[in-house]
Tab-separated table of C-alpha atoms in Angstrom:
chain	number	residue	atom	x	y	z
A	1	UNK	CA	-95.065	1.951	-65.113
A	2	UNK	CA	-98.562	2.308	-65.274
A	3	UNK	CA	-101.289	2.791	-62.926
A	4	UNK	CA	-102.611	-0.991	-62.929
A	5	UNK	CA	-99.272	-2.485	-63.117
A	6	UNK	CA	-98.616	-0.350	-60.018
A	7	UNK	CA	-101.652	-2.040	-58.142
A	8	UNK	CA	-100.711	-5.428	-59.117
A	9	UNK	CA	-97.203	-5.107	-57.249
A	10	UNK	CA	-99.390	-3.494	-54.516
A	11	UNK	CA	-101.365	-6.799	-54.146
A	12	UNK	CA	-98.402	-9.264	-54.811
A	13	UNK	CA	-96.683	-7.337	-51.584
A	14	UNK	CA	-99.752	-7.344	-49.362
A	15	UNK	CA	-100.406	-11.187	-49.934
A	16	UNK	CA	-96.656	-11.695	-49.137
A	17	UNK	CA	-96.744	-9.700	-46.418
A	18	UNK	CA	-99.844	-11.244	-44.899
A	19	UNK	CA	-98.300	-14.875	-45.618
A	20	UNK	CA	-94.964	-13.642	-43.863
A	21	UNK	CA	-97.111	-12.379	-40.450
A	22	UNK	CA	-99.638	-15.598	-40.612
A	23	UNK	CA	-96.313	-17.604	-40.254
A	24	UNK	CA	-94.657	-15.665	-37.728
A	25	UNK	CA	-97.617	-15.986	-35.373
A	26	UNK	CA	-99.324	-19.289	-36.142
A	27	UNK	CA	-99.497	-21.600	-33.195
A	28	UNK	CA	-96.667	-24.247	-32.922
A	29	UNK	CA	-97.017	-27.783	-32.230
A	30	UNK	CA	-97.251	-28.682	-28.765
A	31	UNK	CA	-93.660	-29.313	-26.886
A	32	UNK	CA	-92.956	-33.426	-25.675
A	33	UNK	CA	-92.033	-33.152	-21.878
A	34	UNK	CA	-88.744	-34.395	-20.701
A	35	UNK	CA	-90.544	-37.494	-19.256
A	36	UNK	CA	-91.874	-38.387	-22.954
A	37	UNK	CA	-88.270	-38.429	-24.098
A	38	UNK	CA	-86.954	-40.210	-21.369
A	39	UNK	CA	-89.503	-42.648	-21.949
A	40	UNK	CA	-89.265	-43.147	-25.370
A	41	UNK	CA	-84.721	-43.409	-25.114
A	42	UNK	CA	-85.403	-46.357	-22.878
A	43	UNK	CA	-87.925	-48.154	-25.271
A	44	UNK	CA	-85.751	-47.876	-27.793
A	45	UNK	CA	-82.705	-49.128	-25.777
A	46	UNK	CA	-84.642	-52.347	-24.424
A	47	UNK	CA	-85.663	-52.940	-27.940
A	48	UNK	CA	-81.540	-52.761	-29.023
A	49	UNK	CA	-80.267	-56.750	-28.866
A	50	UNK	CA	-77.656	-56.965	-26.538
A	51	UNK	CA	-74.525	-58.547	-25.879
A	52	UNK	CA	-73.790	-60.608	-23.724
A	53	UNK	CA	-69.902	-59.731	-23.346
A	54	UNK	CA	-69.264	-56.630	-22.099
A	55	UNK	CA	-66.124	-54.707	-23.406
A	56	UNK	CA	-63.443	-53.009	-20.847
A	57	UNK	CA	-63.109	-49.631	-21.523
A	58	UNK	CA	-59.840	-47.849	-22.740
A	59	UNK	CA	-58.658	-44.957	-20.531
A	60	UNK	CA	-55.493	-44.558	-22.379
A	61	UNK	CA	-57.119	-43.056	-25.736
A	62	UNK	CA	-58.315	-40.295	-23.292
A	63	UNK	CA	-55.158	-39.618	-21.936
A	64	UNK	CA	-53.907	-38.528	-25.166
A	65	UNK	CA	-53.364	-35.228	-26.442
A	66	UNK	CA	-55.531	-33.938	-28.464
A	67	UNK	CA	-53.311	-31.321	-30.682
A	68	UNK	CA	-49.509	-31.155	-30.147
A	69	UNK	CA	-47.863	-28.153	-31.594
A	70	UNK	CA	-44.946	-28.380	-33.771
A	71	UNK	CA	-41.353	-27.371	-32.714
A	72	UNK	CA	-40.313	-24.365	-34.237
A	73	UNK	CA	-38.392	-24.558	-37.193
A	74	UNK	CA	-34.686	-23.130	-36.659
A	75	UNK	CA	-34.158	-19.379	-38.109
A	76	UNK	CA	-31.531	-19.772	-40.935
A	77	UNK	CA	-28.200	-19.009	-39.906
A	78	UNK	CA	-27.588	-15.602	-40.691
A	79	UNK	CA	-25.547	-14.725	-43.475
A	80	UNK	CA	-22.498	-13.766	-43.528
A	81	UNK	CA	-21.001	-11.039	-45.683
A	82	UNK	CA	-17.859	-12.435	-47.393
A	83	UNK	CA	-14.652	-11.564	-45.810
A	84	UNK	CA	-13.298	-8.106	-47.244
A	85	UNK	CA	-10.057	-8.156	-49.326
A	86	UNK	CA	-7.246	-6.266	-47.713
A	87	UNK	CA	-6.491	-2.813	-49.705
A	88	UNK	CA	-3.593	-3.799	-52.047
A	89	UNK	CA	0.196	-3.293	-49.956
A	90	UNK	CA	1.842	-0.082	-50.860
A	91	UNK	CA	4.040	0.058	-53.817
A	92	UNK	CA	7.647	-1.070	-53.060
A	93	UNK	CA	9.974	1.428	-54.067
A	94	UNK	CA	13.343	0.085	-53.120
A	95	UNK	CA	16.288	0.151	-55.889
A	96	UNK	CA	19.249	-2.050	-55.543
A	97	UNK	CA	22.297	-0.086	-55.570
A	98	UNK	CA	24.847	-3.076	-55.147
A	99	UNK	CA	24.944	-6.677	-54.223
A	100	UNK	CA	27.612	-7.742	-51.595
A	101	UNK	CA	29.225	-10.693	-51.921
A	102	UNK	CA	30.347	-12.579	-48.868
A	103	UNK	CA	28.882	-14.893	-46.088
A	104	UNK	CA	26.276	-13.936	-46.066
A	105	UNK	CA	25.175	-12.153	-49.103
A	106	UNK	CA	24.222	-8.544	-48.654
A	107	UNK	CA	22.416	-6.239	-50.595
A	108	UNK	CA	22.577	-2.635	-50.477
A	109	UNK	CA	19.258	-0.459	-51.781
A	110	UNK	CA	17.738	2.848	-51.808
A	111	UNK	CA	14.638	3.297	-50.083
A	112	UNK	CA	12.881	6.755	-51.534
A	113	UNK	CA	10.645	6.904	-48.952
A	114	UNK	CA	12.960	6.975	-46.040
A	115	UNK	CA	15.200	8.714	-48.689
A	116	UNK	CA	17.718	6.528	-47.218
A	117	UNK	CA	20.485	3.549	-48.146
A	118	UNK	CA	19.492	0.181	-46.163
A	119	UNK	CA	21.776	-2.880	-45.840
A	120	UNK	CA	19.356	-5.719	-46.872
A	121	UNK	CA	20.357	-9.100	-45.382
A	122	UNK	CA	18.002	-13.004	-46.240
A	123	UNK	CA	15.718	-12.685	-43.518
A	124	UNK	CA	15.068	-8.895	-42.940
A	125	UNK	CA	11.732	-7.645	-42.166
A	126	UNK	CA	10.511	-4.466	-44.824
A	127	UNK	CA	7.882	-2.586	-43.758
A	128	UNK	CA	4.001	-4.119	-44.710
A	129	UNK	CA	5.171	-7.566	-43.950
A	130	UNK	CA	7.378	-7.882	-46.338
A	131	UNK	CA	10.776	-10.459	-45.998
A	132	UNK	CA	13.822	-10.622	-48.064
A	133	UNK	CA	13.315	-14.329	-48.982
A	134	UNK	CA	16.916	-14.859	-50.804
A	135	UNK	CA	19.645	-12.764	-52.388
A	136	UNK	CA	21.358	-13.829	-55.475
A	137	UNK	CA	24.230	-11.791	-58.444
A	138	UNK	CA	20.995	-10.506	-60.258
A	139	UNK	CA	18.892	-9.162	-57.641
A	140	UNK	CA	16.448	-10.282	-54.475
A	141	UNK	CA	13.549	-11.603	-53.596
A	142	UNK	CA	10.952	-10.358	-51.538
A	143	UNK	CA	7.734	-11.933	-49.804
A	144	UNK	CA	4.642	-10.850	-48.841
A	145	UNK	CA	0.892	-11.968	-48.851
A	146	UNK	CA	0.852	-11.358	-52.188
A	147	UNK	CA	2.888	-13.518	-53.091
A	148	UNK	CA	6.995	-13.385	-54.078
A	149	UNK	CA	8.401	-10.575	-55.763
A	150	UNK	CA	11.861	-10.199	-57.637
A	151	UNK	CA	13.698	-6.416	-57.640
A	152	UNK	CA	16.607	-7.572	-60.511
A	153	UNK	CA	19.595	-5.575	-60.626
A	154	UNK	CA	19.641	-3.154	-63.759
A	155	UNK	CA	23.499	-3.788	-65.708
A	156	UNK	CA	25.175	-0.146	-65.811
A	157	UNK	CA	25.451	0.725	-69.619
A	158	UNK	CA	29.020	2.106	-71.294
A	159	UNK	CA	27.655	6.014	-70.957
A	160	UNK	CA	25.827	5.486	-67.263
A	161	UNK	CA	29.140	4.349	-66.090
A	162	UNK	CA	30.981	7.276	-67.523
A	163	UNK	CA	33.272	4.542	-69.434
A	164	UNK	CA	34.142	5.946	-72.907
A	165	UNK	CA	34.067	4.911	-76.555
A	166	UNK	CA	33.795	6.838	-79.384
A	167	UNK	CA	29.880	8.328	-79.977
């Protein structure tokens, strides 16, 4: 910038500056007195036409609220995880080694994990909630929450049953 470009933004910023502090301390107008105002509301009032019916005035749209806050909204139910599945029922390992006939019928099966022979009658309660549901010539049924479940008997063949014939 040069030298009389640098006075000239002198000058412009002393004549603002001396505008700025002639403003801030000029005299102000002389204040009205309360009685001039009061004066002056009532001319203007008598000068307002009038009625000649007065109205009554309504209490009741004070008495109102101004702000009523909303109920609170509900919190969502929480959720609910879906119910778990019951681990699967342990494999049933019985094998029938002979159906009884009779009133009523019986069956008679190995149980490998008692290592045992149980008498199996319609009715009987397994283990795991298991019931013999019915007994029939080729096998029994069993129920449990999984449903129905059929253990058939297995026919013995010629060389199981030690019966001969010729190879």
């Amino acid at each position: 910038m040069t030298a009389r470009a640098s006075m000239f933004v002198i000058a412009a910023l002393a004549v603002m500056l001396i505008a700025c502090g002639w403003w801030s301390v000029r005299p102000l107008p002389p204040a009205e007195s309360a009685s001039v105002i009061v004066a002056r509301a009532m001319s203007e009032r008598d000068a307002a036409p009038t009625s000649t019916t007065a109205t009554a005035r309504d209490d009741a749209a004070f008495r109102l609220p101004i702000w009523v806050a909303p109920p609170p909204e509900e919190p969502p139910p929480p959720e609910t995880p879906p119910p778990q599945k019951p681990p699967p029922l342990p494999r049933l390992d019985l094998q029938i080694v002979a159906i009884l006939r009779g009133e009523p019928m019986r069956a008679v099966a190995y149980d490998p994990s008692a290592d045992a022979l149980r008498t199996l009658v319609v009715g009987d309660e397994l283990p795991h909630g298991r019931t013999i549901e019915s007994i029939d010539d080729n096998g029994i049924t069993i129920r449990d929450r999984e449903g129905v479940h059929r253990i058939q008997t297995q026919p013995a063949s010629s060389k199981e049953s030690g019966r001969g014939g010729a190879p």
